CSV table of C-alpha atoms in Angstrom, one decimal:
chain,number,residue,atom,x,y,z
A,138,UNK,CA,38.6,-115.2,102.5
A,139,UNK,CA,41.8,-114.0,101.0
A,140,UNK,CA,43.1,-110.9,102.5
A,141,UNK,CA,43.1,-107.8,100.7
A,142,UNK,CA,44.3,-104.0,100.4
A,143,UNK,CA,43.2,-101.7,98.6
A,144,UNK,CA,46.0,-98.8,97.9
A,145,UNK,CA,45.2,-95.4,97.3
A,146,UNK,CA,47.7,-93.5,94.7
A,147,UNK,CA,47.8,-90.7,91.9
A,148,UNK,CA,47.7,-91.8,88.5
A,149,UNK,CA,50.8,-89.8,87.3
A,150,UNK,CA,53.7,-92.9,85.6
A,151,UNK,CA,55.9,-92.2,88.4
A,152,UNK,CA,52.9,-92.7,91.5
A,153,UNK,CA,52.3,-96.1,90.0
A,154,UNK,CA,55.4,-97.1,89.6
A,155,UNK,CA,55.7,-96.6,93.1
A,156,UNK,CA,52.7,-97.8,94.4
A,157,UNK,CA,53.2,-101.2,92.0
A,158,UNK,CA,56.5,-101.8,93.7
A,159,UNK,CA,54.8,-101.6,96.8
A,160,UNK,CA,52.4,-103.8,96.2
A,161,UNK,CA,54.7,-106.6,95.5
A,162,UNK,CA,57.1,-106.1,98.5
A,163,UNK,CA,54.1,-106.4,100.1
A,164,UNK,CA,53.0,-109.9,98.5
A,165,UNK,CA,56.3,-111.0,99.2
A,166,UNK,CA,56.2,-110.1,102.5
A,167,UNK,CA,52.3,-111.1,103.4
A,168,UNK,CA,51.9,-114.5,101.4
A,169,UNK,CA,47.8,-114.9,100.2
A,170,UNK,CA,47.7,-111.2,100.4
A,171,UNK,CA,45.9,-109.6,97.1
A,172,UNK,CA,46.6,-105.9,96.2
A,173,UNK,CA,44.9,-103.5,94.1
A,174,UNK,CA,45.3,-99.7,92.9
A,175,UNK,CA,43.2,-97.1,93.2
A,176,UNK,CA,43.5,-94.3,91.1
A,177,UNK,CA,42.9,-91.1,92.4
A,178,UNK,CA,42.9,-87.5,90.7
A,179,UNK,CA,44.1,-84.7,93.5
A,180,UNK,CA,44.2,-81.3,93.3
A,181,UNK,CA,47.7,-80.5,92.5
A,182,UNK,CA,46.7,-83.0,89.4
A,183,UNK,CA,44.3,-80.7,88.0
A,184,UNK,CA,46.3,-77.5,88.6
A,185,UNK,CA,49.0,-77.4,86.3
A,186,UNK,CA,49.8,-74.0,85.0
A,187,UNK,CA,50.1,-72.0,88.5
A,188,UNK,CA,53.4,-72.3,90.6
A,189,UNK,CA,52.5,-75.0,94.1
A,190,UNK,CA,53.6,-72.2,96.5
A,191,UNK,CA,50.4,-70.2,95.1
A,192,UNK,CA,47.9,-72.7,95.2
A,193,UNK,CA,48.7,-74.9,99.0
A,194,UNK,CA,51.9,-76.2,98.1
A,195,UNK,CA,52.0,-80.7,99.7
A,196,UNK,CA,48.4,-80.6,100.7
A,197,UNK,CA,47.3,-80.1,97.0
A,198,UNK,CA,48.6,-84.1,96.4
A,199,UNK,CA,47.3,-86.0,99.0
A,200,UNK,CA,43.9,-84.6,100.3
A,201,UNK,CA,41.8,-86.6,98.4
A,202,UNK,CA,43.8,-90.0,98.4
A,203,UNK,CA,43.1,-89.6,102.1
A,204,UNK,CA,39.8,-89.0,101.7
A,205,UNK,CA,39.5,-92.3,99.7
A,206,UNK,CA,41.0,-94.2,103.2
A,207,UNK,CA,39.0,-92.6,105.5
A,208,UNK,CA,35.5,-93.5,103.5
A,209,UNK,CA,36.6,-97.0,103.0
A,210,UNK,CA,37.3,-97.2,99.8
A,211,UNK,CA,41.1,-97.8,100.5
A,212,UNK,CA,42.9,-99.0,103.0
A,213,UNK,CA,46.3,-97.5,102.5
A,214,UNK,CA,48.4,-94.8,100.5
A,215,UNK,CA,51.6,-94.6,98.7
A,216,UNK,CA,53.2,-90.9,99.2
A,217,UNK,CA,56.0,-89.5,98.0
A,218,UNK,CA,57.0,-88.2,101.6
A,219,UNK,CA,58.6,-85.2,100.6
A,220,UNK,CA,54.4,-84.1,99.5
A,221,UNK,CA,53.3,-85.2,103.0
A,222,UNK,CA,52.3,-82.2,105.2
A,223,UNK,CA,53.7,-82.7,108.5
A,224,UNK,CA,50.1,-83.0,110.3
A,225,UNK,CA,47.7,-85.6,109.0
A,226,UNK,CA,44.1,-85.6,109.5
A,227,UNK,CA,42.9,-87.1,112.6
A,228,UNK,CA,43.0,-91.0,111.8
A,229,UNK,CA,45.5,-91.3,109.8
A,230,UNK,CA,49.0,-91.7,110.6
A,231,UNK,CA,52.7,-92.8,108.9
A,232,UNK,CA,52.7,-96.4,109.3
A,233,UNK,CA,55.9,-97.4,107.6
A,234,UNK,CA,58.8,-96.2,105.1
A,235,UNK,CA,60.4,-98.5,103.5
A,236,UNK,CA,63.9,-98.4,102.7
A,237,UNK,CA,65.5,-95.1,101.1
A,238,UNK,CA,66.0,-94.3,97.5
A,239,UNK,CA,69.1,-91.8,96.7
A,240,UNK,CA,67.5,-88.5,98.2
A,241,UNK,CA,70.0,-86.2,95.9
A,242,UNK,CA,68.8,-83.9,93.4
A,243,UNK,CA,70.1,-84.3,89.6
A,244,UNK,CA,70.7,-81.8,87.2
A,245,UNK,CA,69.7,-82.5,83.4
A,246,UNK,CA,70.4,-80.4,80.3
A,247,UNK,CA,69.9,-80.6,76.9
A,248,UNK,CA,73.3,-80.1,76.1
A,249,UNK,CA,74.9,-81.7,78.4
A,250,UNK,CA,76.6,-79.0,80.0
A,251,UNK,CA,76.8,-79.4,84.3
A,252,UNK,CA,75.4,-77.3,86.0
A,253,UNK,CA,78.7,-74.5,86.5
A,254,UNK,CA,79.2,-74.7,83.1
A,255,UNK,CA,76.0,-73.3,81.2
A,256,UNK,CA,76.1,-69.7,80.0
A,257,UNK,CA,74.9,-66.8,81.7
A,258,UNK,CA,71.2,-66.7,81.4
A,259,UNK,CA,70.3,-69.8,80.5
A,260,UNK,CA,67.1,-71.1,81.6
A,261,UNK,CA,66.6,-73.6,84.4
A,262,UNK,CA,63.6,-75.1,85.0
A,263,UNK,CA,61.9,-75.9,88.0
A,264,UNK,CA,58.5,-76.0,90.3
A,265,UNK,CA,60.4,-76.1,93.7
A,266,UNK,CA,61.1,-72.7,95.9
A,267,UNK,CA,63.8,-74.9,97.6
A,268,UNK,CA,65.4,-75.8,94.4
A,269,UNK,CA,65.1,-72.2,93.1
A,270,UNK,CA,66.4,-70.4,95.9
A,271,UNK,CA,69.6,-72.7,96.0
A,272,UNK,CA,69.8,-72.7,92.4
A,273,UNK,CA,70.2,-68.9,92.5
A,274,UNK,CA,72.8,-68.9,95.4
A,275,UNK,CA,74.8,-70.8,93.1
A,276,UNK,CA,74.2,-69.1,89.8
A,277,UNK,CA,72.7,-65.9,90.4
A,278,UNK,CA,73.0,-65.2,86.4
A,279,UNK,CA,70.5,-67.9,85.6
A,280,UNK,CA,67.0,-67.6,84.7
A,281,UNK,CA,64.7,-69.8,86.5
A,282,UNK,CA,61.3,-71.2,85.0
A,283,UNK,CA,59.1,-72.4,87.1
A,284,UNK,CA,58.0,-75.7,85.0
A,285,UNK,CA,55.1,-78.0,86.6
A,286,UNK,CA,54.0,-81.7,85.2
A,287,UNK,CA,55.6,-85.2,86.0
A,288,UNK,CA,58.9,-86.2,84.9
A,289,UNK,CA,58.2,-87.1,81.4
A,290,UNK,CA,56.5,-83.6,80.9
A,291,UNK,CA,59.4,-81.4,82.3
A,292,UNK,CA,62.1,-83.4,80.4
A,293,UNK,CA,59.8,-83.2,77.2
A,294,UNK,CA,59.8,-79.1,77.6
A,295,UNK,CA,63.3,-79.3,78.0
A,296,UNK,CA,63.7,-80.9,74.5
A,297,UNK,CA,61.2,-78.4,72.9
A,298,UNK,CA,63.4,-75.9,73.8
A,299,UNK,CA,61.2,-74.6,76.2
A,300,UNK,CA,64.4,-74.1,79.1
A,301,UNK,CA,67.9,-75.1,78.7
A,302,UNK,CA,68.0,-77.4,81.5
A,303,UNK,CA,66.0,-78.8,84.7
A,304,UNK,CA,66.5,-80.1,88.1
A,305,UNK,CA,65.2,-83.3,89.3
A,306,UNK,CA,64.6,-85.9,92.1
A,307,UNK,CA,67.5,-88.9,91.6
A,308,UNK,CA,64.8,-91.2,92.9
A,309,UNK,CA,61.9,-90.8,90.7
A,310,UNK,CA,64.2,-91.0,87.8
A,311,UNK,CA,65.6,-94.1,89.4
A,312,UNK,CA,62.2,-95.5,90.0
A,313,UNK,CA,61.0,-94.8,86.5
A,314,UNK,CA,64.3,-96.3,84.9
A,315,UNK,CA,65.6,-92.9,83.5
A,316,UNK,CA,68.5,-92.6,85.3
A,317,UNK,CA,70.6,-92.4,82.2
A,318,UNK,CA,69.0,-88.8,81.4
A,319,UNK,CA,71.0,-87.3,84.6
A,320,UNK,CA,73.5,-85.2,83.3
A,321,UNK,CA,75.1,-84.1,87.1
A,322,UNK,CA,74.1,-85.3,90.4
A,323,UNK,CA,74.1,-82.4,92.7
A,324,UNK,CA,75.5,-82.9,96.1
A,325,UNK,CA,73.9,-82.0,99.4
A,326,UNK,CA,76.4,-79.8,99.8
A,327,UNK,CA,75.3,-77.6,96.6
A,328,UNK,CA,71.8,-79.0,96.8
A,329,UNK,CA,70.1,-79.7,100.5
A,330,UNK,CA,67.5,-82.2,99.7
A,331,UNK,CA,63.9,-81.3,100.3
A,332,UNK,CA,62.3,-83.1,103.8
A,333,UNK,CA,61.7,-86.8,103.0
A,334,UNK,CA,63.1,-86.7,99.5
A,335,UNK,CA,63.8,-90.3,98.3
A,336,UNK,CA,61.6,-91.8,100.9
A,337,UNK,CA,58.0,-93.3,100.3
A,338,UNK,CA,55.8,-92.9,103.2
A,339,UNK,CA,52.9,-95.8,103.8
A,340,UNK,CA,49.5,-94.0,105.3
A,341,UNK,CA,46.8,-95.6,106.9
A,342,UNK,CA,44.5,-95.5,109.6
A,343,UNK,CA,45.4,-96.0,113.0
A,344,UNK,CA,43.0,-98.6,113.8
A,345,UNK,CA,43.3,-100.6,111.1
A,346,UNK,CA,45.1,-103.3,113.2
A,347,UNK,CA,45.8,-105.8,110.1
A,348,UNK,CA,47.2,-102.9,107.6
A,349,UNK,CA,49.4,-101.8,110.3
A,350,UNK,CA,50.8,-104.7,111.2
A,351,UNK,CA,51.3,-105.6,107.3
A,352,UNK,CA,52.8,-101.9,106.5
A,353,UNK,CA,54.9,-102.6,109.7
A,354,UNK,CA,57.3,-105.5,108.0
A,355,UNK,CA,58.1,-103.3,105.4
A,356,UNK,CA,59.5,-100.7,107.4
A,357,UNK,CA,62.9,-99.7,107.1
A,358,UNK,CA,64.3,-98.8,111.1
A,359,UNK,CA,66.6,-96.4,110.0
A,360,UNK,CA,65.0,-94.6,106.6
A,361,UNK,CA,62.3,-94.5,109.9
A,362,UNK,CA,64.7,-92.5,112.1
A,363,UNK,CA,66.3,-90.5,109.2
A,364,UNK,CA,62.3,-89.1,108.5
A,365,UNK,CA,61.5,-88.8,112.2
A,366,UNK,CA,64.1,-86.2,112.6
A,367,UNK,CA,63.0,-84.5,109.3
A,368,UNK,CA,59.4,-84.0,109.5
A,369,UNK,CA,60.0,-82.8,113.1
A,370,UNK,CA,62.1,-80.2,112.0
A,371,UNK,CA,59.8,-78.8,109.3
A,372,UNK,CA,57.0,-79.0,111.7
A,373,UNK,CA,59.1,-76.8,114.2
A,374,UNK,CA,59.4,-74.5,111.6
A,375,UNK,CA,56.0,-74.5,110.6
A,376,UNK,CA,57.2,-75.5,107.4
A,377,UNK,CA,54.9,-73.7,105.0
A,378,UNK,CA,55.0,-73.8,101.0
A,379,UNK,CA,56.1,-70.5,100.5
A,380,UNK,CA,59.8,-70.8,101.9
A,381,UNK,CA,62.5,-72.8,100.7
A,382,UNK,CA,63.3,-75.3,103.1
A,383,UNK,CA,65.8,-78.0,103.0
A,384,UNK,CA,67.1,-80.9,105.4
A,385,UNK,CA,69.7,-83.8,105.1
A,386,UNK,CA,70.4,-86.6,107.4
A,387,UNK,CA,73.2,-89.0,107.9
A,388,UNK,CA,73.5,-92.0,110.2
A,389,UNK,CA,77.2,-93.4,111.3
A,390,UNK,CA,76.7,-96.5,113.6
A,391,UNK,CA,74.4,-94.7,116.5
A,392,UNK,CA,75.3,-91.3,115.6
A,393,UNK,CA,72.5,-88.9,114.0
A,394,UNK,CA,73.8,-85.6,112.3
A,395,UNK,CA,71.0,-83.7,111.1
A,396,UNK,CA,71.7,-80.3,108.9
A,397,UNK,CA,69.0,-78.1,107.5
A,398,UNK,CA,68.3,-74.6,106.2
A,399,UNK,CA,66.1,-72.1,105.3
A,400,UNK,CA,66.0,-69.4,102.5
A,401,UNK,CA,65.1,-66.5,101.2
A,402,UNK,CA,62.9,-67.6,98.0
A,403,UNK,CA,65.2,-65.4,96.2
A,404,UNK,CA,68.4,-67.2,97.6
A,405,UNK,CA,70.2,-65.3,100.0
A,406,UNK,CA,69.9,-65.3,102.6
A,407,UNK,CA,70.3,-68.9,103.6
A,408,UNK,CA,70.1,-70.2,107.8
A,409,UNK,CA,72.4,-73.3,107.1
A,410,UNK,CA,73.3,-75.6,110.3
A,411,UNK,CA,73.8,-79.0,111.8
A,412,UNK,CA,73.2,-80.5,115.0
A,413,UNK,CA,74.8,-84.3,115.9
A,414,UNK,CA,73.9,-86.9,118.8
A,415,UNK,CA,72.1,-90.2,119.6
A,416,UNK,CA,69.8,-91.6,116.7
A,417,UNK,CA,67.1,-92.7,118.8
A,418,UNK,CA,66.7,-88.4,119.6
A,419,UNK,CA,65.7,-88.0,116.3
A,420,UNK,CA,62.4,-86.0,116.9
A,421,UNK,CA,64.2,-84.2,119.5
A,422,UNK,CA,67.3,-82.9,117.6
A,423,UNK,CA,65.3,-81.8,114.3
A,424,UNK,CA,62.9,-79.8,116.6
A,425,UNK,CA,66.2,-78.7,118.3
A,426,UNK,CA,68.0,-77.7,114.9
A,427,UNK,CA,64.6,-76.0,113.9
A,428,UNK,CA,64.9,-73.8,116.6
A,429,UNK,CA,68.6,-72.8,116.5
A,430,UNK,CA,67.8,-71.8,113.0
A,431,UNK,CA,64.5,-69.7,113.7
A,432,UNK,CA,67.0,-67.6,116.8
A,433,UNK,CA,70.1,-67.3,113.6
A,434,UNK,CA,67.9,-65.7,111.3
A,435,UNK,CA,65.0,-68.0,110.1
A,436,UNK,CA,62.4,-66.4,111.9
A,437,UNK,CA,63.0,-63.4,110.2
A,438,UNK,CA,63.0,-64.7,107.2
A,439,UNK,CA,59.8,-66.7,108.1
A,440,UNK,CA,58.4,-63.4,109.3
A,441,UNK,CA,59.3,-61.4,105.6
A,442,UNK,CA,57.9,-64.4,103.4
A,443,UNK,CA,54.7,-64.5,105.6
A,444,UNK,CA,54.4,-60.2,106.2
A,445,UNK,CA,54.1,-60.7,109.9
């Protein structure tokens, strides 16, 4: 019999588009192989007028697409890994990631205008305490909205008038062909990009010898490497929903630097810091850089968001 997988993925435009692209790397890769989507509606679907941060924040997007691998009914999931909690439920694991997308945010107005040049309170729109927190370190004289829905949502409240301007993922827009509706990109410098942004992350179960050793050739070593070091340091954070927390890394040759911060949700103050050394001590330096950021201020931070 023809081999088959069954993937497990949101139904929102832009969670197809990725899970469809998927699919046909994998046909490429795994000749006879025959793929099929499965549809799921999560919680953070169904929620759509309260802010993530009050409601469970990743979980909300993937609980029941793992629910649907561990009854059976799939035999894989497409994430977008920057939704991934960093612990997965016994069973499942990351199998692969496949090669990085641009993991910059954009910056999109309806007039145009970058980001430096709109006028004092203007409203920016937004469902991301990361995004808000750096936003506001910038431009302390903006007004930000927070502004749920998928991509097509946010930039049709945009047009209505409803904020002035919104900030995006560079990837999904990529993914979705609507790259031409970025008005600025926003560097890491101005913008540290959420853990995993730009990266898709393949979930499975751990004994599922034939879907991990398909998943496996579509792994990308060093998109691998760069989300290794990432999740580790938003797990030694205990990376909750309610604090902005951010994380960029960079590979030269065999050198890993890793730089990440945490914020106040209101923007200052930011723990900003790097750590540099051998790429195959990913885990180990973003566990390291979590913790020289907890003993420079983040704990204390950690401690006011959390009223500990």
């Amino acid at each position: 019999m023809p081999l088959k997988i069954v993937i497990a993925t949101r139904g929102s435009k832009l969670a197809l588009t990725q899970s469809q692209w998927v699919a046909g790397q994998l046909c490429l890769l795994e000749p006879g192989l025959e793929v099929e989507l499965l549809k799921v509606t999560t919680t953070g679907d169904k929620i759509q007028d309260v802010p993530l941060a009050q409601v469970g924040g990743k979980g909300l997007f993937v609980k029941e697409i793992e629910e649907a691998i561990l009854e059976g009914r799939a035999q894989m999931a497409v994430h977008s890994i920057k939704d991934m909690p960093v612990e997965l439920p016994p069973g499942l694991h990351l199998a692969s990631v496949p090669l990085r997308e641009d993991r910059r945010d954009v910056f999109i107005s309806a007039s145009g205008l970058g980001l430096m040049e709109l006028p004092e309170g203007a409203r920016v729109g937004t469902s991301s305490l990361r995004r808000t927190a750096l936003l506001l370190s910038l431009r302390p004289d903006l007004e930000v909205v927070s502004l749920r829905g998928n991509v097509d949502t946010r930039l049709r409240k945009m047009e209505e008038g409803q904020v002035e301007a919104i900030i995006l993922a560079a990837a999904g827009l990529s993914r979705m062909g609507l790259s031409r509706r970025i008005t600025e990109f926003l560097p890491p410098q101005k913008m540290l990009p959420a853990v995993g942004q730009g990266a898709l992350g393949l979930e499975c179960r751990q004994d599922d010898q034939e879907t991990n050793r398909i998943l496996g050739k579509l792994n990308h070593p060093r998109t691998w490497m760069e989300i290794q070091a990432e999740r580790a340091f938003l797990a030694g954070l205990e990376g909750g929903c309610q604090v902005p927390i951010a994380c960029f890394t960079e590979i030269r040759e065999t050198t890993m630097t890793v730089e990440g911060l945490v914020a106040a949700p209101c923007g200052d103050p930011i723990i900003r810091r790097s750590i540099s050394g051998p790429h195959d001590q990913a885990r180990k330096m973003g566990a390291d850089l979590a913790g020289t950021i907890l003993e420079m201020g983040g704990r204390k931070i950690l401690d006011e968001v959390y009223c500990r």
